[in-house]
């Protein structure tokens, strides 16, 4: 009965404290005892302070109980990103088999339509074959030692004690498993690049905690001089493009390929294998070479960003996940096309995958939550993503080869002078 | 009166056609005459086909009339990404002046809290100074010629006719303006890298249309042998990391810096200038050098991705927008820290900036829509983003220097065994 | 009359002082008053100390008077590198016109023979066309300032005072001319990349002296806070591969190309345009992309190293001078092939070009010493080098395409088990 | 008695045939039956054709019998490169122990003197510690297969048959030994990166022949569809800079380090640990990062080129051998400095190591020919080279930190206006 007035008082008190600078927006959850209420108060505070309306942001299906701290802090609501689907995409992978409608969250007009056209051509050409060649999540602490002699000594000690280290990992994670250690030494500095299996999780948090524990273990047990500078010394590499991930892989090293028939190319895309192939060689290989881009493709990032947002992935990892080689060959009358993604970091549990809309998007693909065996859902998901990227690359090459890219932009909502 | 049954009939008909394969999901907007209805029917079709529920995705403030084609195709609803704020962030830029609460849409726990901690330290240290050194959106067609002689001839012709080309651009865009042409030649291939001013728009679509028109103009007016292979030859470079963007800039080349006081570092972050500096040198400079990463920072992508999603930017451009140099120096007792973002591609009009939640996020920063003079809002926004990245970098270095990164992950919602 | 005994005494004294550690090998020139005698005494000292014979090294046409300090210090003689020639190479350049026999100093069997085969195919196909697109030697000091604001201020000051800076340069060099300044700023750090014309000299020393003088001039005249950290901040870039040189050029940006006839390929190299093209695309483009090599060619360094040694160039500059794109296309029945060398650093005066054997090698090409107008000899030389690299690339692609590389190694002097 | 006239006739006949175009310079060895005579005739021909004198080139200690084909073709004599020495350099390595005078062949004034100064500082500071972390020569054929499925199948087959492949290698080389295979797959393409031990030889020819034989073995024994496109698919990587060599090593992965005392720095170089450290961080780390250089050092190539020419190494390999990280730290009052060379390719047998002057240079270091156990000489040599590079890096940093680089150039032979 008296609850509402109490809340109102509490809200007023909070707003006064915020306005007077006695309370920060970070303390509201504790102050009010309810994260949804805290989100409301933050909005009220900001709306008043900046004379804006945040009512659309307020409108959300997310219950911040359980979400604050886990996925966000200082929430004020949610951003809504338009969600489209492409499909049916025929995939013939080791894990993904069948026809899929892939969810893509984007605000870039023509993207979904374009990928869908690529999918049509691929599905009409017997689908995309996909294969995951490698699966491992890396975290590389950086450890200082006084000299190369000591760095090598510690590197050897780590190699020799790998079984013990595996057990230490098991104490902090039940899904994570230390697979191998790749040691890199420059001068007196050592990066033990720790590679883990992480089941259906993308696994960054898991391996960060495990790596931290391993650093502590080394501190407590290795007798030689050393100091762990950071749990992440950037040879992981997380959220930056890197040669090491391109060569050694991180997350899933996955390839999708298709042989697209000449008549399909002609009918669906009004182009030829020769034109697509020449566009790829000159634009994606030579062009990126001259640009100094280590990512030899057209727009893999477009597809990956859209699928990542849709499915609750770590969107900053689009950076390295989108490193891709698009490779084409003429095959008799037809076109061979493949995309190789050496560092696709995806998961179906953890991160944002459990949020309401994101989980539905994963369910649409049949990969929500843990797989029937740990890891199977993530592997299936990686294959689907790679096949979707393949479609995106095919379509872009085809449209550029025929001058349709700009036309698509003009036609789709941007027909007027900009 | 009879409208509802009519709609029901239409929906049933559409579903039958979809199920029988006679209709594709792309044709539903035309078939039903209403994009919101089409979104509903797509959901019904997919829910039935895959036996899933898409009710959270259905719950959206987006009215797809006007959005389909412009921002998305084949929509089924929206994805909701938790939105938090960080602030107050004191910025002393050429365009951004004052205290800001920056919206960040993310599902990565601890990110918002961490950036907020960095912001606290910066704001307590007299804020972040910011400066945009360059502003230009590039698009580089790839033009085939038979020989280096012909490639150079065409390159010269383009240079000589720049005034005419500027007029041609004016025919297709009122906000875009051709600023300069940077010619690159390899063998017989020519990339004229066209650089535009695009006002408050990020400008990719605008410059793609303009570049396409310029290619047509060249086709119709240049007498020598040539063929425009693609309107985008990857020396732009869009959605890939690249040296050319790092060196010549694309979008905004912006720098944020601060001198963080020793006692602030100690109080807010329990660390010292020396520890932060050493972590930066060893992890961000040497670590990324060894990894073969062209992006010498810790996690700029995290902040950029979160702000981009929140504000309706092109999220795939996180790839090049997150290329950043984090540079630190000891300054007497204090710490100098800067981030340099050579290719930050942002806009306050166009793309997803007009969508309901995204526009509110921009309004919160006072940069929604066009600026008082064209470009001012985008410049102000770029400065705010750079200052937020600065805070994120400072915080990460500080937490890693003190071993708090993993602890933050453990504490915030991941305290249990993973 | 008594000179010889005097010399003998002096030599004995020097050897005693060396052996007792009272004299270092660097002081011998002063001690003995004659660099040739000093070279002899160094040999005697080392022969005795290490029980070796250095008689072949002693046998040299070089008179160290005038060479010590200018080209070498602490000389003990010379190394003799076998010198072969390839040709006649038909070049149709802007500066190099006619048939050339190109000197190559190497110890790698099969290299000269292989390049010669490539030359044969090119000369039979109407020769190589060559073109220098850019000519400028860069040196980029690194200047510290306290902030981005100050860095930009100094950058602007430099731009505004370019005419004065040009005059300052004229005070220290008569051949060097400051052409332009390309400013790069990261955080508070400024690199003004100074680009010079250097006539027929490669010019590194000239521009180092000029850049040093410019730094002094800035120190004495620019009122704002700054400090020149080094005259070379690595954005030059000297003796390292770099994106900046690939994109902006350093030394000569030169291209050589040829259309090689199908029947010539068949007769001279037993291969086809298709095979060579496919080898280039898959090995030189894709292979180098995957390797993370910024140099998209087969073995440009082989040819450049051999010509550089032969002609007294700075051999350490093979590193950036050998960055090259090899690009092929099918042209009707024939093969188009080009090499683009963005950073070929060559000179015909200065450095080792005046030494006896090196000067003869340059004379053989008709490019020894200064050109009829300053720079013409260096430009001509650059074109010849590029055409020779073209021949080397063509030959390697052809031999690999037909499996002859290993056979060539086996046949030429390494037929026995190794 | 009548021999001389006979030779004269033969020479005249050869010159006539050359001048009439009936004979090519490549056929002279066969035509005249003596390579030294052929070299003479080539000179006569060229001297007459181009009206030049090649008498210095003619003056050589090289007897071309046994050298033609093995080290050179179409010889006309030799190039003489000034040879200096630096030392005594105190090395405390696993293989190199003691004081060395290192031969450097160069035409760049001030280089030898500068390195010598660095050596003085290092030797006075208890010498350089060195360590080889890895030793393996790689060759990576490129094999086409129709699909990723087939590529993986072949990759597995190679792994499974490694013992057989080792035996195949033993048939063609007694010193080479296949150590491991690192498979890389992009799309349908497979690069098995074959890594060999090659004893004291640098080993390129050996592994090329072995790789060719392995390709033949695969052709004859692997039943699946495939085609070996080239024995070298550039993932080796030879004569280009590359990430793969930087990360995985090629040749010797070697590190040299020293702790240079403050008073030594002050006395020998008039600088301080702090100045050297700051120059390294800002110039070699940040500068190269901004330049897009994958080689984070000052001028490692200078030292490596000079030692390579002096000792008969493959000079084109300076490109990847000079990839180096220079890393400094303040150590109490002193300076820690290290250089890491991940891909130093050196040998003491094979190539040009047996030529007269080159062999003497190796003898001076006590590493000529095969080691007491295979490989020991090459390992020792690699350590000496790394220590010399360390000295060169230290000196350059010190001179730049104190503005002496340009002064050194001015003083040493270039004091006049250039």
PDB file of C-alpha atoms in Angstrom, chain A residues 25-26 46 50 52-57 59-61 69-85 99-101 106-113 116 142 144 170 172-175 186 189 191 205-206 209 212-213 229-235 237 239-244 278 282-284 286-288 290-295 297-298 301-302 309-310 314-316 319 322 352 355-358 360 363 400 406 409-410 412 414 417-418, chain B residues 25-26 46 49-50 52-57 59-61 69-85 99-101 106-113 116 142 144 170 172-175 186 189 191 205-206 209 212-213 229-230 232-235 237 239-244 278 282-284 286-288 290-295 297-298 301-302 309-310 314-316 319 322 352 355-358 360 363 400 405-406 409-410 412 414 417-418:
ATOM      1  CA  UNK A  25      25.365   7.109 -11.353  1.00  0.00           C
ATOM      2  CA  UNK A  26      27.338   3.963 -10.573  1.00  0.00           C
ATOM      3  CA  UNK A  46      19.923  12.619 -17.702  1.00  0.00           C
ATOM      4  CA  UNK A  50      20.355  17.526 -20.804  1.00  0.00           C
ATOM      5  CA  UNK A  52      16.225  15.216 -23.681  1.00  0.00           C
ATOM      6  CA  UNK A  53      13.694  12.393 -23.905  1.00  0.00           C
ATOM      7  CA  UNK A  54      14.894   8.814 -23.524  1.00  0.00           C
ATOM      8  CA  UNK A  55      11.572   7.072 -23.865  1.00  0.00           C
ATOM      9  CA  UNK A  56      12.515   4.783 -26.714  1.00  0.00           C
ATOM     10  CA  UNK A  57      15.612   3.693 -24.859  1.00  0.00           C
ATOM     11  CA  UNK A  59      11.213   0.659 -23.832  1.00  0.00           C
ATOM     12  CA  UNK A  60      12.908  -2.703 -23.442  1.00  0.00           C
ATOM     13  CA  UNK A  61      12.235  -6.368 -22.784  1.00  0.00           C
ATOM     14  CA  UNK A  69      27.333  -6.530 -13.733  1.00  0.00           C
ATOM     15  CA  UNK A  70      26.998  -9.558 -15.933  1.00  0.00           C
ATOM     16  CA  UNK A  71      26.420  -7.699 -19.212  1.00  0.00           C
ATOM     17  CA  UNK A  72      26.261  -4.017 -18.442  1.00  0.00           C
ATOM     18  CA  UNK A  73      26.680  -1.412 -15.748  1.00  0.00           C
ATOM     19  CA  UNK A  74      24.956   1.947 -15.372  1.00  0.00           C
ATOM     20  CA  UNK A  75      22.107   0.857 -17.671  1.00  0.00           C
ATOM     21  CA  UNK A  76      19.491   3.311 -18.870  1.00  0.00           C
ATOM     22  CA  UNK A  77      17.609   0.894 -21.115  1.00  0.00           C
ATOM     23  CA  UNK A  78      18.419  -0.649 -24.459  1.00  0.00           C
ATOM     24  CA  UNK A  79      19.261   0.185 -28.016  1.00  0.00           C
ATOM     25  CA  UNK A  80      17.101  -1.453 -30.639  1.00  0.00           C
ATOM     26  CA  UNK A  81      18.836  -2.534 -33.818  1.00  0.00           C
ATOM     27  CA  UNK A  82      16.713  -3.619 -36.793  1.00  0.00           C
ATOM     28  CA  UNK A  83      16.919  -7.356 -37.293  1.00  0.00           C
ATOM     29  CA  UNK A  84      16.541  -8.999 -40.669  1.00  0.00           C
ATOM     30  CA  UNK A  85      17.025 -12.520 -41.896  1.00  0.00           C
ATOM     31  CA  UNK A  99      18.895 -24.822 -44.603  1.00  0.00           C
ATOM     32  CA  UNK A 100      19.207 -21.841 -42.319  1.00  0.00           C
ATOM     33  CA  UNK A 101      17.694 -18.402 -42.004  1.00  0.00           C
ATOM     34  CA  UNK A 106      22.206  -3.848 -39.017  1.00  0.00           C
ATOM     35  CA  UNK A 107      21.310  -0.304 -39.952  1.00  0.00           C
ATOM     36  CA  UNK A 108      23.085  -0.428 -43.311  1.00  0.00           C
ATOM     37  CA  UNK A 109      20.531  -0.532 -46.087  1.00  0.00           C
ATOM     38  CA  UNK A 110      21.114  -3.033 -48.893  1.00  0.00           C
ATOM     39  CA  UNK A 111      23.317  -5.261 -46.755  1.00  0.00           C
ATOM     40  CA  UNK A 112      20.690  -7.867 -45.921  1.00  0.00           C
ATOM     41  CA  UNK A 113      19.319  -7.797 -49.444  1.00  0.00           C
ATOM     42  CA  UNK A 116      20.476 -12.697 -49.485  1.00  0.00           C
ATOM     43  CA  UNK A 142      53.331 -11.036 -20.517  1.00  0.00           C
ATOM     44  CA  UNK A 144      59.123 -10.003 -17.354  1.00  0.00           C
ATOM     45  CA  UNK A 170      40.400 -27.110 -13.709  1.00  0.00           C
ATOM     46  CA  UNK A 172      38.655 -22.318 -11.715  1.00  0.00           C
ATOM     47  CA  UNK A 173      36.667 -23.513 -14.687  1.00  0.00           C
ATOM     48  CA  UNK A 174      34.790 -26.667 -15.464  1.00  0.00           C
ATOM     49  CA  UNK A 175      34.304 -25.924 -19.156  1.00  0.00           C
ATOM     50  CA  UNK A 186      61.706 -11.221 -27.316  1.00  0.00           C
ATOM     51  CA  UNK A 189      60.220 -10.830 -22.175  1.00  0.00           C
ATOM     52  CA  UNK A 191      54.616 -14.451 -23.608  1.00  0.00           C
ATOM     53  CA  UNK A 205      36.342 -14.408 -19.623  1.00  0.00           C
ATOM     54  CA  UNK A 206      36.998 -18.010 -18.794  1.00  0.00           C
ATOM     55  CA  UNK A 209      40.402 -15.951 -15.197  1.00  0.00           C
ATOM     56  CA  UNK A 212      45.262 -14.990 -14.086  1.00  0.00           C
ATOM     57  CA  UNK A 213      45.232 -18.076 -11.903  1.00  0.00           C
ATOM     58  CA  UNK A 229      53.224  -7.622 -16.051  1.00  0.00           C
ATOM     59  CA  UNK A 230      49.766  -8.317 -17.398  1.00  0.00           C
ATOM     60  CA  UNK A 231      47.447 -11.229 -17.920  1.00  0.00           C
ATOM     61  CA  UNK A 232      47.092 -10.124 -21.551  1.00  0.00           C
ATOM     62  CA  UNK A 233      50.255  -9.166 -23.377  1.00  0.00           C
ATOM     63  CA  UNK A 234      48.549  -8.782 -26.773  1.00  0.00           C
ATOM     64  CA  UNK A 235      49.881 -11.950 -28.345  1.00  0.00           C
ATOM     65  CA  UNK A 237      45.360 -11.154 -29.748  1.00  0.00           C
ATOM     66  CA  UNK A 239      40.168  -6.917 -30.379  1.00  0.00           C
ATOM     67  CA  UNK A 240      42.981  -5.985 -32.695  1.00  0.00           C
ATOM     68  CA  UNK A 241      43.882  -7.467 -36.071  1.00  0.00           C
ATOM     69  CA  UNK A 242      47.085  -9.493 -35.856  1.00  0.00           C
ATOM     70  CA  UNK A 243      49.354 -11.773 -37.797  1.00  0.00           C
ATOM     71  CA  UNK A 244      49.571 -14.242 -34.969  1.00  0.00           C
ATOM     72  CA  UNK A 278      39.069 -10.751 -61.965  1.00  0.00           C
ATOM     73  CA  UNK A 282      42.513  -7.152 -58.568  1.00  0.00           C
ATOM     74  CA  UNK A 283      40.430  -5.664 -55.778  1.00  0.00           C
ATOM     75  CA  UNK A 284      40.666  -8.109 -52.891  1.00  0.00           C
ATOM     76  CA  UNK A 286      46.103  -6.615 -55.141  1.00  0.00           C
ATOM     77  CA  UNK A 287      44.000  -3.797 -53.717  1.00  0.00           C
ATOM     78  CA  UNK A 288      44.372  -4.901 -50.139  1.00  0.00           C
ATOM     79  CA  UNK A 290      48.646  -2.078 -51.855  1.00  0.00           C
ATOM     80  CA  UNK A 291      46.485  -0.640 -49.056  1.00  0.00           C
ATOM     81  CA  UNK A 292      48.549  -2.484 -46.483  1.00  0.00           C
ATOM     82  CA  UNK A 293      45.506  -4.361 -45.273  1.00  0.00           C
ATOM     83  CA  UNK A 294      46.136  -7.747 -43.700  1.00  0.00           C
ATOM     84  CA  UNK A 295      42.544  -8.739 -44.419  1.00  0.00           C
ATOM     85  CA  UNK A 297      38.409  -9.623 -48.558  1.00  0.00           C
ATOM     86  CA  UNK A 298      35.696  -7.208 -49.501  1.00  0.00           C
ATOM     87  CA  UNK A 301      33.124  -7.364 -41.354  1.00  0.00           C
ATOM     88  CA  UNK A 302      29.675  -6.328 -42.531  1.00  0.00           C
ATOM     89  CA  UNK A 309      24.982  -8.021 -32.788  1.00  0.00           C
ATOM     90  CA  UNK A 310      22.023 -10.271 -33.502  1.00  0.00           C
ATOM     91  CA  UNK A 314      31.326  -9.661 -28.296  1.00  0.00           C
ATOM     92  CA  UNK A 315      31.006  -7.073 -31.038  1.00  0.00           C
ATOM     93  CA  UNK A 316      34.487  -5.602 -30.520  1.00  0.00           C
ATOM     94  CA  UNK A 319      37.933  -6.661 -35.563  1.00  0.00           C
ATOM     95  CA  UNK A 322      36.542 -10.389 -39.788  1.00  0.00           C
ATOM     96  CA  UNK A 352      25.094 -11.640 -24.417  1.00  0.00           C
ATOM     97  CA  UNK A 355      19.567 -11.967 -23.391  1.00  0.00           C
ATOM     98  CA  UNK A 356      15.986 -12.198 -24.650  1.00  0.00           C
ATOM     99  CA  UNK A 357      16.307 -11.143 -28.271  1.00  0.00           C
ATOM    100  CA  UNK A 358      19.772 -12.561 -28.762  1.00  0.00           C
ATOM    101  CA  UNK A 360      15.839 -16.063 -29.852  1.00  0.00           C
ATOM    102  CA  UNK A 363      17.332 -20.446 -31.339  1.00  0.00           C
ATOM    103  CA  UNK A 400      31.058  -4.442 -58.084  1.00  0.00           C
ATOM    104  CA  UNK A 406      26.300   2.282 -56.049  1.00  0.00           C
ATOM    105  CA  UNK A 409      22.684   2.272 -52.494  1.00  0.00           C
ATOM    106  CA  UNK A 410      20.861   4.759 -54.640  1.00  0.00           C
ATOM    107  CA  UNK A 412      17.452   1.474 -51.497  1.00  0.00           C
ATOM    108  CA  UNK A 414      18.960   6.846 -50.793  1.00  0.00           C
ATOM    109  CA  UNK A 417      20.350  13.641 -53.508  1.00  0.00           C
ATOM    110  CA  UNK A 418      22.254  13.077 -50.296  1.00  0.00           C
TER     111      UNK A 418
ATOM    112  CA  UNK B  25      10.833 -13.782 -47.710  1.00  0.00           C
ATOM    113  CA  UNK B  26      12.192 -10.843 -49.691  1.00  0.00           C
ATOM    114  CA  UNK B  46      10.127 -18.898 -39.118  1.00  0.00           C
ATOM    115  CA  UNK B  49       9.300 -23.733 -39.602  1.00  0.00           C
ATOM    116  CA  UNK B  50      11.888 -23.963 -36.817  1.00  0.00           C
ATOM    117  CA  UNK B  52      10.825 -21.302 -32.038  1.00  0.00           C
ATOM    118  CA  UNK B  53       9.369 -18.222 -30.387  1.00  0.00           C
ATOM    119  CA  UNK B  54      10.454 -14.796 -31.598  1.00  0.00           C
ATOM    120  CA  UNK B  55       8.342 -12.698 -29.288  1.00  0.00           C
ATOM    121  CA  UNK B  56      11.145 -10.631 -27.800  1.00  0.00           C
ATOM    122  CA  UNK B  57      12.430  -9.828 -31.244  1.00  0.00           C
ATOM    123  CA  UNK B  59       8.751  -6.260 -29.336  1.00  0.00           C
ATOM    124  CA  UNK B  60      10.185  -3.110 -30.863  1.00  0.00           C
ATOM    125  CA  UNK B  61       9.682   0.623 -31.083  1.00  0.00           C
ATOM    126  CA  UNK B  69      15.426  -0.536 -47.701  1.00  0.00           C
ATOM    127  CA  UNK B  70      16.903   2.409 -45.932  1.00  0.00           C
ATOM    128  CA  UNK B  71      18.346   0.513 -42.958  1.00  0.00           C
ATOM    129  CA  UNK B  72      17.330  -3.121 -43.299  1.00  0.00           C
ATOM    130  CA  UNK B  73      15.632  -5.643 -45.521  1.00  0.00           C
ATOM    131  CA  UNK B  74      13.694  -8.754 -44.572  1.00  0.00           C
ATOM    132  CA  UNK B  75      13.113  -7.452 -41.035  1.00  0.00           C
ATOM    133  CA  UNK B  76      11.600  -9.641 -38.345  1.00  0.00           C
ATOM    134  CA  UNK B  77      11.878  -7.131 -35.514  1.00  0.00           C
ATOM    135  CA  UNK B  78      14.797  -5.827 -33.528  1.00  0.00           C
ATOM    136  CA  UNK B  79      17.616  -6.892 -31.290  1.00  0.00           C
ATOM    137  CA  UNK B  80      17.835  -5.128 -27.961  1.00  0.00           C
ATOM    138  CA  UNK B  81      21.304  -4.402 -26.671  1.00  0.00           C
ATOM    139  CA  UNK B  82      21.712  -3.194 -23.070  1.00  0.00           C
ATOM    140  CA  UNK B  83      22.599   0.470 -22.976  1.00  0.00           C
ATOM    141  CA  UNK B  84      24.660   2.001 -20.199  1.00  0.00           C
ATOM    142  CA  UNK B  85      26.208   5.393 -19.716  1.00  0.00           C
ATOM    143  CA  UNK B  99      30.773  17.269 -19.360  1.00  0.00           C
ATOM    144  CA  UNK B 100      29.201  14.370 -21.179  1.00  0.00           C
ATOM    145  CA  UNK B 101      27.473  11.136 -20.316  1.00  0.00           C
ATOM    146  CA  UNK B 106      27.326  -3.689 -24.902  1.00  0.00           C
ATOM    147  CA  UNK B 107      26.840  -7.141 -23.463  1.00  0.00           C
ATOM    148  CA  UNK B 108      30.343  -7.358 -22.012  1.00  0.00           C
ATOM    149  CA  UNK B 109      30.183  -7.079 -18.253  1.00  0.00           C
ATOM    150  CA  UNK B 110      32.706  -4.758 -16.572  1.00  0.00           C
ATOM    151  CA  UNK B 111      33.267  -2.724 -19.733  1.00  0.00           C
ATOM    152  CA  UNK B 112      31.038   0.189 -18.797  1.00  0.00           C
ATOM    153  CA  UNK B 113      32.236   0.138 -15.199  1.00  0.00           C
ATOM    154  CA  UNK B 116      33.700   4.874 -16.117  1.00  0.00           C
ATOM    155  CA  UNK B 142      40.072   0.660 -59.280  1.00  0.00           C
ATOM    156  CA  UNK B 144      42.346  -0.891 -65.349  1.00  0.00           C
ATOM    157  CA  UNK B 170      27.711  18.384 -56.912  1.00  0.00           C
ATOM    158  CA  UNK B 172      24.555  13.903 -57.158  1.00  0.00           C
ATOM    159  CA  UNK B 173      25.076  15.187 -53.645  1.00  0.00           C
ATOM    160  CA  UNK B 174      24.509  18.500 -51.976  1.00  0.00           C
ATOM    161  CA  UNK B 175      26.408  17.663 -48.786  1.00  0.00           C
ATOM    162  CA  UNK B 186      50.809  -0.365 -59.389  1.00  0.00           C
ATOM    163  CA  UNK B 189      46.359  -0.381 -62.375  1.00  0.00           C
ATOM    164  CA  UNK B 191      43.410   3.788 -57.865  1.00  0.00           C
ATOM    165  CA  UNK B 205      26.918   5.981 -49.281  1.00  0.00           C
ATOM    166  CA  UNK B 206      27.309   9.519 -50.472  1.00  0.00           C
ATOM    167  CA  UNK B 209      27.372   7.241 -55.327  1.00  0.00           C
ATOM    168  CA  UNK B 212      30.266   5.780 -59.238  1.00  0.00           C
ATOM    169  CA  UNK B 213      29.204   8.941 -61.018  1.00  0.00           C
ATOM    170  CA  UNK B 229      36.749  -2.519 -62.504  1.00  0.00           C
ATOM    171  CA  UNK B 230      35.048  -1.497 -59.297  1.00  0.00           C
ATOM    172  CA  UNK B 232      35.859   0.407 -54.464  1.00  0.00           C
ATOM    173  CA  UNK B 233      39.332  -0.960 -55.044  1.00  0.00           C
ATOM    174  CA  UNK B 234      40.137  -1.278 -51.328  1.00  0.00           C
ATOM    175  CA  UNK B 235      42.519   1.655 -51.106  1.00  0.00           C
ATOM    176  CA  UNK B 237      39.874   1.310 -47.131  1.00  0.00           C
ATOM    177  CA  UNK B 239      35.844  -2.315 -43.143  1.00  0.00           C
ATOM    178  CA  UNK B 240      39.363  -3.667 -43.110  1.00  0.00           C
ATOM    179  CA  UNK B 241      42.361  -2.432 -41.146  1.00  0.00           C
ATOM    180  CA  UNK B 242      44.900  -0.781 -43.442  1.00  0.00           C
ATOM    181  CA  UNK B 243      48.129   1.160 -43.484  1.00  0.00           C
ATOM    182  CA  UNK B 244      46.766   3.688 -45.911  1.00  0.00           C
ATOM    183  CA  UNK B 278      55.571   0.301 -18.298  1.00  0.00           C
ATOM    184  CA  UNK B 282      55.630  -3.517 -22.944  1.00  0.00           C
ATOM    185  CA  UNK B 283      52.092  -4.654 -23.724  1.00  0.00           C
ATOM    186  CA  UNK B 284      50.715  -2.135 -26.194  1.00  0.00           C
ATOM    187  CA  UNK B 286      56.118  -4.320 -27.859  1.00  0.00           C
ATOM    188  CA  UNK B 287      53.285  -6.817 -27.504  1.00  0.00           C
ATOM    189  CA  UNK B 288      51.411  -5.627 -30.540  1.00  0.00           C
ATOM    190  CA  UNK B 290      55.442  -8.975 -31.827  1.00  0.00           C
ATOM    191  CA  UNK B 291      51.854 -10.048 -32.540  1.00  0.00           C
ATOM    192  CA  UNK B 292      51.993  -8.342 -35.914  1.00  0.00           C
ATOM    193  CA  UNK B 293      49.118  -6.089 -34.981  1.00  0.00           C
ATOM    194  CA  UNK B 294      48.980  -2.725 -36.744  1.00  0.00           C
ATOM    195  CA  UNK B 295      46.821  -1.372 -33.928  1.00  0.00           C
ATOM    196  CA  UNK B 297      46.396  -0.185 -28.137  1.00  0.00           C
ATOM    197  CA  UNK B 298      44.662  -2.321 -25.569  1.00  0.00           C
ATOM    198  CA  UNK B 301      37.531  -1.540 -30.217  1.00  0.00           C
ATOM    199  CA  UNK B 302      35.531  -2.205 -27.062  1.00  0.00           C
ATOM    200  CA  UNK B 309      25.948   0.406 -31.637  1.00  0.00           C
ATOM    201  CA  UNK B 310      24.408   2.937 -29.267  1.00  0.00           C
ATOM    202  CA  UNK B 314      28.086   1.490 -39.203  1.00  0.00           C
ATOM    203  CA  UNK B 315      29.302  -1.160 -36.782  1.00  0.00           C
ATOM    204  CA  UNK B 316      31.448  -2.987 -39.337  1.00  0.00           C
ATOM    205  CA  UNK B 319      37.419  -2.537 -37.705  1.00  0.00           C
ATOM    206  CA  UNK B 322      39.477   1.141 -33.730  1.00  0.00           C
ATOM    207  CA  UNK B 352      21.098   4.327 -38.283  1.00  0.00           C
ATOM    208  CA  UNK B 355      16.274   5.329 -35.540  1.00  0.00           C
ATOM    209  CA  UNK B 356      14.381   5.909 -32.294  1.00  0.00           C
ATOM    210  CA  UNK B 357      16.813   4.670 -29.665  1.00  0.00           C
ATOM    211  CA  UNK B 358      19.941   5.679 -31.571  1.00  0.00           C
ATOM    212  CA  UNK B 360      18.019   9.530 -28.359  1.00  0.00           C
ATOM    213  CA  UNK B 363      20.610  13.658 -28.356  1.00  0.00           C
ATOM    214  CA  UNK B 400      46.292  -4.901 -15.901  1.00  0.00           C
ATOM    215  CA  UNK B 405      41.343  -7.328 -15.014  1.00  0.00           C
ATOM    216  CA  UNK B 406      40.609 -10.929 -14.159  1.00  0.00           C
ATOM    217  CA  UNK B 409      35.591 -10.384 -14.568  1.00  0.00           C
ATOM    218  CA  UNK B 410      35.282 -12.703 -11.637  1.00  0.00           C
ATOM    219  CA  UNK B 412      31.056  -8.918 -12.010  1.00  0.00           C
ATOM    220  CA  UNK B 414      31.137 -14.386 -13.273  1.00  0.00           C
ATOM    221  CA  UNK B 417      33.143 -21.401 -11.846  1.00  0.00           C
ATOM    222  CA  UNK B 418      32.590 -20.932 -15.561  1.00  0.00           C
TER     223      UNK B 418
END
